[in-house]
Short mmCIF file of C-alpha atoms in Angstrom, two decimals:
data_model
loop_
_atom_site.label_atom_id
_atom_site.label_comp_id
_atom_site.label_asym_id
_atom_site.label_seq_id
_atom_site.Cartn_x
_atom_site.Cartn_y
_atom_site.Cartn_z
CA MET A 296 -81.83 58.88 -43.14
CA PRO A 297 -85.17 60.51 -43.71
CA SER A 298 -87.61 57.74 -44.28
CA PRO A 299 -88.04 57.42 -48.00
CA ARG A 300 -91.45 59.32 -49.89
CA TYR A 301 -93.62 57.87 -52.52
CA THR A 302 -96.07 59.40 -54.84
CA LEU A 303 -99.53 57.93 -54.14
CA ARG A 304 -99.82 56.20 -57.34
CA GLN A 305 -96.24 54.51 -56.58
CA LEU A 306 -97.63 53.78 -53.25
CA ASN A 307 -100.96 52.17 -54.73
CA LEU A 308 -98.98 50.84 -57.61
CA MET A 309 -97.06 48.97 -54.63
CA VAL A 310 -99.86 47.72 -52.57
CA ARG A 311 -101.05 46.39 -56.73
CA ASP A 312 -97.70 44.46 -56.53
CA ALA A 313 -98.24 42.88 -53.11
CA ILE A 314 -101.76 41.87 -53.51
CA GLU A 315 -101.08 39.75 -56.92
CA MET A 316 -98.30 38.07 -55.21
CA HIS A 317 -99.81 37.31 -52.04
CA LEU A 318 -103.36 36.71 -53.82
CA PRO A 319 -102.77 35.01 -56.78
CA ASP A 320 -105.72 32.53 -56.87
CA GLU A 321 -109.50 32.54 -57.66
CA TYR A 322 -111.27 31.86 -54.39
CA TRP A 323 -114.74 30.86 -53.36
CA VAL A 324 -116.86 33.40 -51.00
CA GLU A 325 -119.69 33.47 -49.38
CA ALA A 326 -121.53 36.81 -48.65
CA GLU A 327 -124.78 38.39 -48.89
CA LEU A 328 -125.85 40.88 -51.67
CA SER A 329 -126.48 44.68 -50.04
CA GLU A 330 -126.71 45.89 -53.59
CA CYS A 331 -127.05 44.76 -57.15
CA ARG A 332 -126.99 46.92 -59.99
CA GLU A 333 -126.16 46.91 -64.15
CA ARG A 334 -124.40 49.43 -65.82
CA GLY A 335 -123.04 49.23 -68.98
CA GLY A 336 -123.46 45.87 -69.16
CA HIS A 337 -121.27 45.28 -65.79
CA CYS A 338 -122.73 44.18 -62.54
CA TYR A 339 -121.70 46.21 -59.77
CA MET A 340 -122.26 44.35 -56.31
CA GLU A 341 -121.70 45.26 -52.89
CA LEU A 342 -121.08 42.44 -50.22
CA ILE A 343 -121.62 42.11 -46.35
CA GLU A 344 -121.45 39.56 -44.35
CA LYS A 345 -123.40 39.37 -40.81
CA GLU A 346 -123.11 38.05 -37.27
CA GLU A 347 -125.26 35.29 -37.08
CA HIS A 348 -127.34 36.03 -34.24
CA THR A 349 -127.27 40.05 -34.06
CA ASN A 350 -127.38 40.39 -37.58
CA THR A 351 -124.49 42.96 -37.16
CA PRO A 352 -122.10 43.57 -40.31
CA ILE A 353 -118.90 42.17 -39.68
CA ALA A 354 -117.51 42.20 -43.06
CA ARG A 355 -117.88 44.54 -46.41
CA ALA A 356 -116.61 44.47 -49.73
CA SER A 357 -117.12 45.52 -53.18
CA ALA A 358 -117.40 43.43 -55.97
CA LYS A 359 -117.84 43.58 -59.90
CA CYS A 360 -118.55 41.10 -62.50
CA TRP A 361 -117.60 42.46 -65.94
CA ARG A 362 -119.59 42.60 -69.03
CA GLN A 363 -118.33 39.27 -71.19
CA THR A 364 -118.25 37.35 -68.00
CA TRP A 365 -121.33 38.53 -66.18
CA GLN A 366 -123.45 38.04 -69.78
CA MET A 367 -122.92 34.37 -69.34
CA VAL A 368 -123.62 33.77 -65.84
CA GLN A 369 -126.66 36.02 -65.11
CA PRO A 370 -128.85 33.93 -67.50
CA HIS A 371 -127.52 31.15 -66.22
CA PHE A 372 -128.41 31.96 -62.37
CA GLU A 373 -131.71 33.80 -63.68
CA ARG A 374 -132.66 30.21 -65.24
CA VAL A 375 -131.81 27.77 -61.95
CA THR A 376 -132.97 30.26 -59.14
CA GLY A 377 -136.03 31.52 -61.27
CA GLN A 378 -134.96 35.08 -60.02
CA PRO A 379 -132.20 37.75 -60.97
CA LEU A 380 -129.67 38.82 -58.27
CA HIS A 381 -130.99 41.02 -55.93
CA ALA A 382 -130.24 42.50 -52.35
CA GLY A 383 -130.78 40.19 -49.57
CA LEU A 384 -129.57 37.03 -51.40
CA LYS A 385 -127.22 34.79 -50.19
CA VAL A 386 -124.32 34.07 -52.76
CA LEU A 387 -121.45 31.76 -53.57
CA LEU A 388 -119.02 33.59 -55.77
CA ARG A 389 -115.65 32.91 -57.32
CA VAL A 390 -113.47 36.24 -57.14
CA TYR A 391 -110.22 37.11 -57.33
CA ALA A 392 -108.41 40.11 -56.16
CA GLN A 393 -107.90 43.37 -58.36
CA TYR A 394 -106.14 46.39 -57.37
CA HIS A 395 -106.14 49.21 -59.72
CA GLU A 396 -103.82 52.62 -58.53
CA ALA A 397 -106.91 54.63 -59.38
CA TYR A 398 -109.84 53.38 -58.53
CA GLY A 399 -108.41 51.06 -55.53
CA PHE A 400 -109.87 47.40 -54.69
CA SER A 401 -112.43 45.13 -55.82
CA TRP A 402 -113.18 41.49 -56.20
CA ILE A 403 -113.43 40.36 -59.51
CA VAL A 404 -116.21 37.79 -59.93
CA SER A 405 -115.59 34.89 -62.70
CA ASP A 406 -118.36 32.70 -61.55
CA ILE A 407 -121.41 32.26 -59.91
CA ASP A 408 -122.46 28.93 -57.90
CA PRO A 409 -126.64 29.65 -58.24
CA THR A 410 -127.31 25.92 -56.26
CA TYR A 411 -125.71 27.35 -53.17
CA THR A 412 -128.48 30.15 -53.51
CA ILE A 413 -130.94 27.82 -53.89
CA GLY A 414 -130.24 26.14 -50.84
CA ASP A 415 -130.42 29.48 -48.42
CA MET A 416 -133.31 30.13 -50.39
CA ALA A 417 -134.66 27.02 -49.29
CA ARG A 418 -133.38 27.20 -46.22
CA LYS A 419 -135.53 30.60 -45.47
CA ARG A 420 -138.95 28.68 -47.02
CA GLN A 421 -138.41 26.12 -44.53
CA GLU A 422 -137.96 28.35 -41.59
CA ILE A 423 -140.77 30.24 -42.78
CA ILE A 424 -143.15 27.48 -43.09
CA ARG A 425 -142.09 25.52 -39.89
CA GLN A 426 -143.22 28.79 -38.06
CA LEU A 427 -146.32 29.12 -40.16
CA LYS A 428 -147.42 25.56 -39.14
CA GLU A 429 -146.04 26.56 -35.40
CA GLU A 430 -148.53 28.96 -35.48
CA GLY A 431 -151.43 26.59 -36.70
CA ILE A 432 -152.33 28.89 -39.53
CA PHE A 433 -150.49 26.85 -42.53
CA ASP A 434 -153.84 25.04 -44.14
CA LEU A 435 -156.39 27.83 -42.74
CA GLN A 436 -156.98 28.99 -46.60
CA ARG A 437 -157.97 25.57 -47.50
CA GLU A 438 -160.41 25.09 -44.77
CA LEU A 439 -162.65 27.42 -47.09
CA HIS A 440 -164.19 27.02 -49.58
CA ILE A 441 -165.14 28.76 -52.86
CA PRO A 442 -168.75 29.88 -53.24
CA MET A 443 -170.93 27.99 -55.86
CA PHE A 444 -171.93 31.43 -57.34
CA ALA A 445 -168.79 32.90 -57.00
CA LYS A 446 -168.75 36.25 -59.51
CA ARG A 447 -167.41 39.13 -57.77
CA ILE A 448 -163.59 38.93 -57.97
CA ALA A 449 -161.30 40.95 -56.11
CA VAL A 450 -158.41 40.78 -58.34
CA ILE A 451 -154.71 42.22 -56.47
CA SER A 452 -152.16 42.69 -59.61
CA ALA A 453 -150.04 45.36 -61.36
CA ALA A 454 -152.22 47.78 -63.47
CA GLY A 455 -151.96 47.50 -66.95
CA ALA A 456 -149.93 43.84 -66.68
CA ALA A 457 -150.62 41.49 -69.71
CA GLY A 458 -151.31 38.71 -67.13
CA TYR A 459 -154.70 40.98 -65.40
CA GLY A 460 -155.66 41.66 -69.46
CA ASP A 461 -155.52 38.04 -70.62
CA PHE A 462 -157.58 37.22 -67.00
CA ILE A 463 -160.81 39.66 -68.16
CA ARG A 464 -160.54 38.62 -71.68
CA GLN A 465 -161.08 34.83 -70.53
CA LEU A 466 -163.69 35.68 -68.11
CA GLU A 467 -165.46 38.13 -70.84
CA ASP A 468 -165.33 35.44 -73.72
CA ASN A 469 -166.42 32.49 -71.53
CA ASP A 470 -168.54 30.08 -73.79
CA TYR A 471 -171.70 29.74 -71.04
CA GLY A 472 -172.63 33.69 -71.02
CA PHE A 473 -171.47 34.01 -67.20
CA LYS A 474 -171.15 37.48 -66.01
CA PHE A 475 -168.68 38.76 -63.39
CA GLU A 476 -167.97 41.50 -62.01
CA VAL A 477 -164.29 42.81 -61.24
CA GLN A 478 -162.63 44.84 -59.15
CA LEU A 479 -158.66 45.63 -59.47
CA PHE A 480 -156.73 46.34 -56.87
CA PRO A 481 -153.15 47.37 -57.91
CA ALA A 482 -150.02 46.39 -56.66
CA ILE A 483 -146.19 45.58 -57.57
CA MET A 484 -145.62 42.56 -58.04
CA GLN A 485 -142.02 42.02 -58.51
CA GLY A 486 -138.88 43.27 -56.25
CA GLU A 487 -138.52 44.23 -52.99
CA GLN A 488 -141.81 46.08 -52.48
CA VAL A 489 -143.93 42.81 -53.45
CA GLU A 490 -144.87 41.86 -49.40
CA GLN A 491 -145.71 45.63 -48.94
CA SER A 492 -147.93 46.64 -51.44
CA VAL A 493 -149.68 43.11 -51.93
CA ILE A 494 -150.74 43.71 -48.18
CA ALA A 495 -151.34 46.28 -48.63
CA ALA A 496 -154.15 45.82 -51.36
CA MET A 497 -155.29 43.28 -49.50
CA ASN A 498 -156.06 45.50 -46.73
CA GLN A 499 -158.36 47.43 -49.02
CA ILE A 500 -160.42 44.39 -50.00
CA TYR A 501 -160.93 43.78 -46.16
CA ASP A 502 -162.23 47.00 -46.01
CA HIS A 503 -164.72 45.92 -48.23
CA LEU A 504 -165.11 42.35 -47.73
CA HIS A 505 -168.83 41.93 -48.01
CA ASP A 506 -168.36 42.90 -51.78
CA PHE A 507 -166.76 39.67 -52.88
CA ASP A 508 -166.41 36.42 -53.03
CA ALA A 509 -163.13 35.57 -53.84
CA VAL A 510 -159.43 37.01 -54.34
CA CYS A 511 -157.08 36.33 -57.16
CA ILE A 512 -153.68 37.04 -57.06
CA LEU A 513 -152.35 37.69 -60.77
CA ARG A 514 -149.06 38.08 -62.25
CA GLY A 515 -148.09 37.46 -65.84
CA GLY A 516 -145.28 35.34 -66.47
CA GLY A 517 -142.34 35.94 -68.44
CA ALA A 518 -139.10 33.90 -69.18
CA THR A 519 -137.36 35.03 -65.99
CA ALA A 520 -138.97 36.71 -62.94
CA ASP A 521 -138.36 38.00 -59.37
CA LEU A 522 -140.62 35.98 -57.06
CA SER A 523 -138.69 36.83 -53.92
CA GLY A 524 -141.64 38.92 -52.66
CA PHE A 525 -144.06 36.00 -52.59
CA ASP A 526 -141.90 33.85 -50.61
CA THR A 527 -142.32 36.45 -47.17
CA LEU A 528 -143.41 35.74 -43.52
CA ALA A 529 -145.21 38.55 -43.28
CA LEU A 530 -147.23 37.82 -46.61
CA ALA A 531 -147.93 34.51 -45.78
CA GLU A 532 -149.79 35.23 -42.74
CA ASN A 533 -152.10 38.04 -43.98
CA VAL A 534 -153.02 35.23 -46.84
CA THR A 535 -153.23 32.48 -44.47
CA GLN A 536 -156.07 34.36 -42.21
CA PHE A 537 -157.81 36.13 -44.74
CA PRO A 538 -161.35 35.48 -44.86
CA LEU A 539 -161.88 34.96 -48.20
CA PRO A 540 -160.57 32.02 -50.45
CA ILE A 541 -157.51 33.17 -52.39
CA ILE A 542 -156.48 31.76 -55.86
CA THR A 543 -152.97 32.74 -56.80
CA GLY A 544 -152.01 32.80 -60.40
CA ILE A 545 -148.52 34.20 -60.61
CA GLY A 546 -147.33 32.55 -63.60
CA HIS A 547 -144.15 30.34 -63.17
CA ASP A 548 -143.28 27.05 -63.61
CA ARG A 549 -141.01 26.58 -60.82
CA ASP A 550 -141.21 25.24 -57.52
CA GLU A 551 -144.36 26.71 -55.50
CA SER A 552 -143.53 29.88 -53.87
CA ILE A 553 -144.77 30.14 -50.31
CA LEU A 554 -147.24 32.43 -51.04
CA ASP A 555 -149.08 29.43 -53.44
CA MET A 556 -148.54 26.83 -50.69
CA VAL A 557 -150.71 28.84 -48.20
CA SER A 558 -153.25 29.75 -50.48
CA ASN A 559 -157.26 28.24 -50.88
CA THR A 560 -155.99 27.47 -54.42
CA ARG A 561 -152.89 27.46 -56.92
CA VAL A 562 -152.68 27.79 -60.49
CA LYS A 563 -149.77 28.84 -62.84
CA THR A 564 -151.48 31.26 -64.91
CA PRO A 565 -153.83 33.96 -64.98
CA THR A 566 -155.68 32.85 -67.65
CA ALA A 567 -155.68 29.39 -65.47
CA ALA A 568 -156.98 31.43 -62.94
CA ALA A 569 -159.90 33.14 -64.62
CA ALA A 570 -160.68 29.07 -66.33
CA LEU A 571 -160.89 27.81 -62.66
CA LEU A 572 -163.59 30.43 -61.64
CA ILE A 573 -165.10 30.04 -65.15
CA ASP A 574 -165.24 26.14 -64.47
CA ASN A 575 -166.90 26.58 -60.91
CA LEU A 576 -169.86 28.44 -62.32
CA LEU A 577 -170.33 25.46 -64.96
CA GLN A 578 -170.06 23.09 -62.19
CA VAL A 579 -173.23 24.79 -60.45
CA LEU A 580 -175.14 25.24 -63.97
CA THR A 581 -174.19 21.58 -64.33
CA ARG A 582 -175.65 20.82 -60.64
CA ILE A 583 -178.91 23.03 -61.38
CA ASP A 584 -179.33 21.62 -64.92
CA SER A 585 -179.34 17.97 -63.46
CA ALA A 586 -181.62 18.81 -60.49
CA GLN A 587 -183.82 20.41 -62.20
CA GLN A 588 -184.20 17.60 -64.47
CA ARG A 589 -184.68 15.07 -61.31
CA ILE A 590 -187.37 17.67 -60.22
CA SER A 591 -189.01 17.16 -63.80
CA MET A 592 -188.52 13.31 -63.45
CA ALA A 593 -189.64 13.13 -59.72
CA ILE A 594 -193.20 15.30 -60.73
CA SER A 595 -193.74 13.47 -64.09
CA GLN A 596 -193.21 9.99 -62.29
CA ARG A 597 -195.96 11.53 -59.44
CA PHE A 598 -198.22 12.22 -62.26
CA ALA A 599 -198.27 9.15 -63.93
CA ASN A 600 -198.33 7.15 -60.33
CA GLN A 601 -201.63 9.49 -59.70
CA LYS A 602 -202.91 8.74 -62.84
CA GLU A 603 -202.85 4.75 -62.78
CA ARG A 604 -204.08 5.12 -59.25
CA LEU A 605 -206.80 7.12 -60.67
CA SER A 606 -207.67 4.66 -63.34
CA SER A 607 -207.35 1.95 -61.09
CA LEU A 608 -209.79 3.90 -58.45
CA GLN A 609 -212.22 3.95 -61.97
CA THR A 610 -212.28 0.44 -62.12
CA ILE A 611 -212.93 -0.47 -58.68
CA ILE A 612 -214.99 2.12 -57.80
CA PRO A 613 -218.43 0.82 -59.64
CA VAL A 614 -217.52 -2.89 -58.57
CA LEU A 615 -217.07 -1.43 -54.74
CA ALA A 616 -220.21 0.69 -54.97
CA GLN A 617 -222.04 -2.01 -56.38
CA ARG A 618 -221.22 -4.33 -53.60
CA LEU A 619 -221.72 -1.80 -50.82
CA LEU A 620 -225.40 -1.12 -52.41
CA SER A 621 -225.94 -5.32 -52.72
CA ASN A 622 -224.79 -5.01 -48.75
CA ALA A 623 -226.82 -2.26 -47.99
CA LYS A 624 -230.00 -3.87 -49.73
CA HIS A 625 -229.31 -7.27 -48.02
CA ARG A 626 -229.11 -5.28 -44.26
CA LEU A 627 -232.71 -3.75 -45.18
CA GLU A 628 -234.04 -6.98 -46.44
CA LEU A 629 -233.15 -8.35 -42.95
CA ILE A 630 -234.59 -5.75 -41.15
CA GLU A 631 -237.53 -5.55 -43.04
CA LEU A 632 -238.00 -9.21 -41.58
CA GLN A 633 -237.06 -8.44 -38.49
CA LEU A 634 -240.09 -5.76 -38.23
CA GLN A 635 -242.38 -8.12 -39.81
CA GLY A 636 -241.98 -10.59 -37.01
CA TYR A 637 -243.33 -7.31 -34.75
CA ASP A 638 -246.55 -7.01 -37.12
CA PRO A 639 -249.66 -7.35 -35.32
CA GLN A 640 -251.81 -8.92 -37.57
CA LEU A 641 -249.41 -11.70 -37.86
CA LEU A 642 -250.17 -12.16 -34.00
CA LEU A 643 -253.69 -11.86 -34.41
CA ARG A 644 -253.61 -14.56 -37.14
CA ARG A 645 -251.74 -17.27 -35.00
CA GLY A 646 -254.92 -16.78 -32.74
CA TYR A 647 -254.16 -14.11 -30.86
CA SER A 648 -256.21 -10.66 -29.87
CA ILE A 649 -255.87 -7.95 -28.45
CA THR A 650 -257.98 -5.63 -25.86
CA LEU A 651 -257.99 -2.31 -25.92
CA HIS A 652 -259.25 0.39 -23.73
CA ASN A 653 -259.54 4.06 -25.16
CA GLY A 654 -256.83 3.22 -27.75
CA ARG A 655 -254.24 1.53 -26.06
CA ALA A 656 -253.40 -2.26 -25.11
CA VAL A 657 -254.65 -3.52 -22.00
CA ARG A 658 -251.83 -5.49 -20.63
CA ASP A 659 -253.33 -5.79 -16.92
CA PRO A 660 -256.91 -6.18 -15.29
CA ASN A 661 -256.35 -3.74 -12.71
CA GLN A 662 -256.56 -1.24 -15.45
CA LEU A 663 -260.03 -1.29 -16.10
CA LYS A 664 -262.74 -0.71 -13.55
CA THR A 665 -266.89 -1.64 -13.52
CA GLY A 666 -268.53 0.09 -16.85
CA ASP A 667 -265.35 1.08 -18.81
CA GLU A 668 -266.11 -0.35 -22.59
CA ILE A 669 -263.33 -2.29 -24.46
CA GLU A 670 -262.46 -3.18 -27.72
CA THR A 671 -261.45 -6.91 -28.66
CA ARG A 672 -259.27 -7.37 -31.65
CA LEU A 673 -259.41 -10.39 -33.22
CA GLU A 674 -257.93 -11.55 -36.55
CA LYS A 675 -261.53 -11.61 -38.45
CA GLY A 676 -263.05 -9.20 -36.64
CA THR A 677 -263.67 -6.60 -33.50
CA ILE A 678 -265.81 -7.55 -30.36
CA HIS A 679 -266.81 -4.15 -28.26
CA SER A 680 -267.84 -5.32 -24.24
CA VAL A 681 -268.70 -3.74 -21.24
CA VAL A 682 -266.70 -4.54 -17.83
CA LYS A 683 -269.08 -5.97 -14.95
CA ASN A 684 -266.59 -6.86 -12.62
#
């Protein structure tokens, strides 16, 4: 007996009936998104499962989330995880099987559990952090210091981004008249190209390293933003080993990204990054003013001390001079008395005489010979004699 023949539609309807009969329930399924796109208010996903050790795909399937459901699950997912659904995310979906005779088989998504994705994201983040610490580079940026006169700033941000505009306005309108030199290095700051684009911008800055004091990586905020690009190992390795201090202000309130963790300083917004740079210069100005005041006070005190010493000397010097003159006069008097003791007239008055020959005192009779004329001086006169023997 020949086998029965079916039209394709008939056969597909049989498949649909079999699926509806044997898979009537909803199921929670773990999978990775290889594609995720929105069209006409619906979300179309491609699911994949990879072998744990080789990352080789071992299962694939299509899934759809219809508009009515998508309008509820999408904002909830983004609010909880801080990012939209995108390729590469691990997700936990509640699905039911649907087979349409014209469009084939699909899993229809009725719910998405964001806590599962958060757990997987956290696991990946912890693995990256562990690897950075094992490499000994996790804290390298914190060993750097923002220079005292940090005014030449390299900025990595999306060209024309509102956050970058806020940053510039904050710097230009500061209350202290500080002048900053800012150069923008444009980069993609959302989506899968963040890592590659930011690293390329950092390489450009590295080529002109001595032209800058610090680097700011800025991204304007928003209700919800895809920040997964800032949670990658390659970007973290580049940031940790960069020779200039890096300030991050990527505009989000959820847990820190890995980029925030490894940067020198993390602030929430681009405006806060500008405020940080202004405050850094203000602290320097305060220190300079304080030093100037201390120097001025020290000089004034030194002058006061010297003036007091001069005033004291003005009082002391005359007294001292008088004392020195008196001592000198006393010494002169003593010398005069001593000299008087050697005056020949005093000796003559005491009964002594002096015998002279040719104007010189005779101390030894052997100095004379017979016939020499000598002169004898007495207190009251002089005697002239001739030596006979």
